[in-house]
PDB file of C-alpha atoms in Angstrom:
ATOM      1  CA  MET Y   1      15.506 -12.387   2.095  1.00 40.00           C
ATOM      2  CA  GLU Y   2      11.730 -12.632   1.780  1.00 45.00           C
ATOM      3  CA  TYR Y   3       9.208 -10.310   3.404  1.00 48.00           C
ATOM      4  CA  PHE Y   4       5.646 -11.004   4.385  1.00 48.00           C
ATOM      5  CA  PHE Y   5       3.829  -7.770   3.798  1.00 51.00           C
ATOM      6  CA  ASN Y   6       0.164  -7.049   4.401  1.00 48.00           C
ATOM      7  CA  PHE Y   7      -1.157  -4.544   1.895  1.00 52.00           C
ATOM      8  CA  ASP Y   8      -3.772  -2.903   4.043  1.00 52.00           C
ATOM      9  CA  LYS Y   9      -4.617   0.005   1.754  1.00 53.00           C
ATOM     10  CA  ILE Y  10      -7.321   1.329   4.098  1.00 55.00           C
ATOM     11  CA  SER Y  11      -4.759   1.932   6.867  1.00 59.00           C
ATOM     12  CA  TYR Y  12      -2.529   3.672   4.359  1.00 58.00           C
ATOM     13  CA  LEU Y  13      -5.384   5.862   3.143  1.00 60.00           C
ATOM     14  CA  LYS Y  14      -6.610   6.749   6.642  1.00 69.00           C
ATOM     15  CA  GLY Y  15      -3.201   7.032   8.318  1.00 68.00           C
ATOM     16  CA  LYS Y  16      -1.363  10.253   9.144  1.00 75.00           C
ATOM     17  CA  ARG Y  17      -0.040  11.962   6.070  1.00 76.00           C
ATOM     18  CA  PRO Y  18       2.389  14.816   5.694  1.00 83.00           C
ATOM     19  CA  ASP Y  19       1.059  18.244   4.772  1.00 86.00           C
ATOM     20  CA  GLY Y  20       0.954  18.755   1.036  1.00 91.00           C
ATOM     21  CA  CYS Y  21       1.114  16.518  -1.996  1.00 93.00           C
ATOM     22  CA  ILE Y  22       3.192  13.387  -1.382  1.00 93.00           C
ATOM     23  CA  LEU Y  23       4.584  13.347  -4.917  1.00 96.00           C
ATOM     24  CA  CYS Y  24       5.505  17.034  -4.762  1.00 96.00           C
ATOM     25  CA  LEU Y  25       7.252  16.333  -1.442  1.00 96.00           C
ATOM     26  CA  ILE Y  26       9.160  13.452  -3.079  1.00 96.00           C
ATOM     27  CA  ARG Y  27      10.071  15.721  -6.005  1.00 97.00           C
ATOM     28  CA  ASP Y  28      11.348  18.363  -3.562  1.00 97.00           C
ATOM     29  CA  GLY Y  29      13.369  15.896  -1.459  1.00 95.00           C
ATOM     30  CA  SER Y  30      11.324  16.474   1.701  1.00 95.00           C
ATOM     31  CA  ALA Y  31      12.352  14.576   4.832  1.00 93.00           C
ATOM     32  CA  GLU Y  32       8.634  14.049   5.590  1.00 91.00           C
ATOM     33  CA  VAL Y  33       8.352  11.225   3.016  1.00 90.00           C
ATOM     34  CA  GLU Y  34      10.441   8.249   2.035  1.00 89.00           C
ATOM     35  CA  ARG Y  35      12.140   9.016  -1.259  1.00 93.00           C
ATOM     36  CA  LEU Y  36      12.702   6.031  -3.559  1.00 95.00           C
ATOM     37  CA  VAL Y  37      13.565   8.050  -6.668  1.00 97.00           C
ATOM     38  CA  ALA Y  38      15.297   5.890  -9.247  1.00 96.00           C
ATOM     39  CA  ALA Y  39      15.629   8.383 -12.112  1.00 96.00           C
ATOM     40  CA  GLU Y  40      14.605  11.852 -13.231  1.00 96.00           C
ATOM     41  CA  THR Y  41      14.245  13.681 -16.518  1.00 97.00           C
ATOM     42  CA  ALA Y  42      13.657  17.360 -17.132  1.00 97.00           C
ATOM     43  CA  SER Y  43       9.921  16.997 -16.460  1.00 98.00           C
ATOM     44  CA  PHE Y  44       9.391  13.631 -14.741  1.00 98.00           C
ATOM     45  CA  VAL Y  45      10.383  11.544 -11.732  1.00 98.00           C
ATOM     46  CA  VAL Y  46      10.600   7.738 -11.672  1.00 98.00           C
ATOM     47  CA  SER Y  47      10.056   6.258  -8.213  1.00 97.00           C
ATOM     48  CA  VAL Y  48       9.882   2.738  -6.905  1.00 95.00           C
ATOM     49  CA  ASN Y  49       6.433   2.346  -5.372  1.00 92.00           C
ATOM     50  CA  LEU Y  50       6.711   2.163  -1.566  1.00 87.00           C
ATOM     51  CA  TYR Y  51       3.575  -0.014  -1.540  1.00 83.00           C
ATOM     52  CA  PRO Y  52       4.272  -2.223  -4.578  1.00 86.00           C
ATOM     53  CA  TYR Y  53       1.868  -4.662  -6.084  1.00 83.00           C
ATOM     54  CA  ASN Y  54       4.850  -6.643  -7.389  1.00 87.00           C
ATOM     55  CA  PRO Y  55       8.651  -6.343  -7.285  1.00 90.00           C
ATOM     56  CA  GLY Y  56       9.730  -3.634  -9.704  1.00 94.00           C
ATOM     57  CA  HIS Y  57       6.471  -1.628  -9.420  1.00 94.00           C
ATOM     58  CA  LEU Y  58       7.298   1.915 -10.546  1.00 97.00           C
ATOM     59  CA  ILE Y  59       5.402   5.173 -10.588  1.00 97.00           C
ATOM     60  CA  LEU Y  60       6.268   7.913 -13.053  1.00 98.00           C
ATOM     61  CA  PHE Y  61       4.971  11.389 -12.329  1.00 97.00           C
ATOM     62  CA  PRO Y  62       5.392  14.899 -13.686  1.00 98.00           C
ATOM     63  CA  LYS Y  63       7.420  17.329 -11.627  1.00 98.00           C
ATOM     64  CA  ARG Y  64       4.704  19.852 -12.383  1.00 97.00           C
ATOM     65  CA  HIS Y  65       1.636  19.277 -10.189  1.00 97.00           C
ATOM     66  CA  VAL Y  66      -1.145  18.162 -12.520  1.00 96.00           C
ATOM     67  CA  VAL Y  67      -4.031  15.753 -11.895  1.00 94.00           C
ATOM     68  CA  ASP Y  68      -5.159  14.859 -15.419  1.00 95.00           C
ATOM     69  CA  ILE Y  69      -3.152  13.480 -18.334  1.00 96.00           C
ATOM     70  CA  ARG Y  70      -4.785  16.044 -20.602  1.00 96.00           C
ATOM     71  CA  GLU Y  71      -2.913  18.776 -18.700  1.00 97.00           C
ATOM     72  CA  LEU Y  72       0.436  17.538 -20.050  1.00 97.00           C
ATOM     73  CA  SER Y  73       1.914  19.447 -22.973  1.00 98.00           C
ATOM     74  CA  PRO Y  74       2.704  17.604 -26.217  1.00 98.00           C
ATOM     75  CA  GLY Y  75       6.389  17.843 -25.301  1.00 98.00           C
ATOM     76  CA  GLU Y  76       5.760  16.335 -21.875  1.00 98.00           C
ATOM     77  CA  ARG Y  77       3.733  13.525 -23.451  1.00 97.00           C
ATOM     78  CA  LEU Y  78       6.621  12.705 -25.795  1.00 98.00           C
ATOM     79  CA  GLU Y  79       9.121  12.825 -22.931  1.00 98.00           C
ATOM     80  CA  LEU Y  80       6.894  10.513 -20.886  1.00 98.00           C
ATOM     81  CA  ASP Y  81       6.552   8.025 -23.768  1.00 97.00           C
ATOM     82  CA  ARG Y  82      10.325   7.856 -24.105  1.00 98.00           C
ATOM     83  CA  LEU Y  83      10.713   7.499 -20.345  1.00 98.00           C
ATOM     84  CA  VAL Y  84       8.243   4.591 -20.264  1.00 98.00           C
ATOM     85  CA  ASP Y  85      10.343   2.834 -22.934  1.00 98.00           C
ATOM     86  CA  ARG Y  86      13.516   3.372 -20.867  1.00 97.00           C
ATOM     87  CA  CYS Y  87      11.820   2.075 -17.732  1.00 97.00           C
ATOM     88  CA  LEU Y  88      10.544  -1.043 -19.498  1.00 98.00           C
ATOM     89  CA  ALA Y  89      14.025  -1.783 -20.853  1.00 97.00           C
ATOM     90  CA  ALA Y  90      15.527  -1.294 -17.380  1.00 97.00           C
ATOM     91  CA  LEU Y  91      12.885  -3.523 -15.755  1.00 97.00           C
ATOM     92  CA  ASP Y  92      13.472  -6.189 -18.407  1.00 97.00           C
ATOM     93  CA  GLU Y  93      17.143  -6.071 -17.424  1.00 95.00           C
ATOM     94  CA  SER Y  94      16.717  -5.849 -13.640  1.00 95.00           C
ATOM     95  CA  HIS Y  95      13.656  -8.061 -13.039  1.00 95.00           C
ATOM     96  CA  GLY Y  96      12.867  -9.987 -16.243  1.00 95.00           C
ATOM     97  CA  PRO Y  97       9.063  -9.982 -15.902  1.00 95.00           C
ATOM     98  CA  ALA Y  98       6.783 -11.939 -18.217  1.00 95.00           C
ATOM     99  CA  GLY Y  99       4.531  -8.911 -18.866  1.00 95.00           C
ATOM    100  CA  TYR Y 100       3.377  -5.515 -17.629  1.00 95.00           C
ATOM    101  CA  ASN Y 101       0.308  -3.593 -16.536  1.00 93.00           C
ATOM    102  CA  ILE Y 102       0.712   0.099 -17.350  1.00 96.00           C
ATOM    103  CA  GLY Y 103      -1.843   2.743 -16.477  1.00 95.00           C
ATOM    104  CA  TYR Y 104      -3.188   5.760 -14.651  1.00 94.00           C
ATOM    105  CA  ASN Y 105      -5.786   6.009 -11.889  1.00 89.00           C
ATOM    106  CA  MET Y 106      -7.316   9.469 -12.310  1.00 87.00           C
ATOM    107  CA  GLY Y 107      -9.717  10.396  -9.507  1.00 84.00           C
ATOM    108  CA  LEU Y 108     -10.389   8.866  -6.109  1.00 82.00           C
ATOM    109  CA  VAL Y 109     -13.183   6.605  -7.372  1.00 84.00           C
ATOM    110  CA  ALA Y 110     -10.766   5.242  -9.992  1.00 81.00           C
ATOM    111  CA  GLY Y 111      -8.303   4.214  -7.283  1.00 78.00           C
ATOM    112  CA  ALA Y 112      -6.111   7.323  -7.216  1.00 78.00           C
ATOM    113  CA  SER Y 113      -5.101   7.730  -3.586  1.00 81.00           C
ATOM    114  CA  ILE Y 114      -2.730  10.579  -4.530  1.00 88.00           C
ATOM    115  CA  ASP Y 115      -4.121  13.701  -6.211  1.00 91.00           C
ATOM    116  CA  HIS Y 116      -1.121  14.133  -8.532  1.00 94.00           C
ATOM    117  CA  LEU Y 117      -1.015  12.428 -11.908  1.00 95.00           C
ATOM    118  CA  HIS Y 118       1.134   9.303 -11.885  1.00 96.00           C
ATOM    119  CA  LEU Y 119       1.607   6.361 -14.210  1.00 96.00           C
ATOM    120  CA  HIS Y 120       1.989   2.863 -12.768  1.00 96.00           C
ATOM    121  CA  ILE Y 121       4.282   0.335 -14.404  1.00 97.00           C
ATOM    122  CA  ILE Y 122       3.623  -3.009 -12.738  1.00 94.00           C
ATOM    123  CA  PRO Y 123       5.758  -5.982 -13.771  1.00 94.00           C
ATOM    124  CA  ARG Y 124       3.841  -9.264 -13.942  1.00 91.00           C
ATOM    125  CA  TYR Y 125       5.289 -12.700 -13.294  1.00 90.00           C
ATOM    126  CA  PRO Y 126       4.066 -16.246 -13.893  1.00 87.00           C
ATOM    127  CA  ARG Y 127       2.302 -17.899 -10.944  1.00 75.00           C
ATOM    128  CA  GLU Y 128       2.068 -14.710  -8.819  1.00 74.00           C
ATOM    129  CA  ILE Y 129      -0.859 -15.655  -6.612  1.00 62.00           C
ATOM    130  CA  GLY Y 130      -0.161 -17.571  -3.429  1.00 53.00           C
ATOM    131  CA  ILE Y 131      -2.132 -19.116  -0.607  1.00 51.00           C
ATOM    132  CA  SER Y 132      -1.661 -16.071   1.649  1.00 52.00           C
ATOM    133  CA  GLU Y 133      -3.348 -13.889  -0.982  1.00 59.00           C
ATOM    134  CA  LEU Y 134      -6.277 -16.239  -1.325  1.00 49.00           C
ATOM    135  CA  ILE Y 135      -6.876 -16.805   2.376  1.00 50.00           C
ATOM    136  CA  ALA Y 136      -5.504 -13.837   4.311  1.00 55.00           C
ATOM    137  CA  GLY Y 137      -5.675 -10.996   1.812  1.00 59.00           C
ATOM    138  CA  ALA Y 138      -1.937 -10.515   2.216  1.00 61.00           C
ATOM    139  CA  ARG Y 139       0.848 -10.718  -0.326  1.00 61.00           C
ATOM    140  CA  VAL Y 140       4.287 -12.186  -0.020  1.00 61.00           C
ATOM    141  CA  LEU Y 141       6.626  -9.444  -1.132  1.00 67.00           C
ATOM    142  CA  VAL Y 142       9.734 -11.176  -2.414  1.00 71.00           C
ATOM    143  CA  GLU Y 143      11.777  -7.994  -2.689  1.00 80.00           C
ATOM    144  CA  ASP Y 144      11.992  -4.975  -0.430  1.00 84.00           C
ATOM    145  CA  PRO Y 145      11.255  -1.792  -2.438  1.00 85.00           C
ATOM    146  CA  ARG Y 146      14.618  -0.374  -1.335  1.00 87.00           C
ATOM    147  CA  ASN Y 147      16.403  -3.337  -2.953  1.00 86.00           C
ATOM    148  CA  THR Y 148      14.282  -2.808  -6.063  1.00 88.00           C
ATOM    149  CA  LEU Y 149      15.549   0.771  -6.146  1.00 89.00           C
ATOM    150  CA  VAL Y 150      19.191  -0.369  -6.210  1.00 91.00           C
ATOM    151  CA  ARG Y 151      18.584  -2.982  -8.928  1.00 90.00           C
ATOM    152  CA  PHE Y 152      16.519  -0.636 -11.086  1.00 89.00           C
ATOM    153  CA  LYS Y 153      18.974   2.275 -10.826  1.00 90.00           C
ATOM    154  CA  GLU Y 154      21.797   0.048 -12.088  1.00 90.00           C
ATOM    155  CA  ALA Y 155      19.724  -1.224 -15.022  1.00 90.00           C
ATOM    156  CA  PHE Y 156      18.438   2.286 -15.835  1.00 89.00           C
ATOM    157  CA  LYS Y 157      22.004   3.597 -16.160  1.00 86.00           C
ATOM    158  CA  ALA Y 158      22.756   1.030 -18.888  1.00 79.00           C
TER     159      ALA Y 158
END
């Protein structure tokens, strides 16, 4: 099943939000937010992005509320590096992308709409852009993030 999804980030940014940090609420299992957690380690959570740029778009974030990568301990940095490797292997298995964009947006002016450090892993595919993106500023989302969650969880277990 295909979905036509308009990524109107302004509405998301200006819309009603729950009280508190969204990622902390996800970490805590709050009913106020949709929880698409695919995996967890001692210090980190892996979530399918509810507003994905592409199918398989993940966000990895520390359970501890920090806003800057320099706040992570050396042990947390090592754990995160290993987790990124596991996520890439699982995405290779579940989605088979041709490449990846991996990075942080630290600070509102850098695109960080959530004030809690998180790392984006965005799978990239050949011939992504379509006519709806060029003309209407909308994207055709070929996979619901909830289906991504199921596929990724299975691949992550392997």
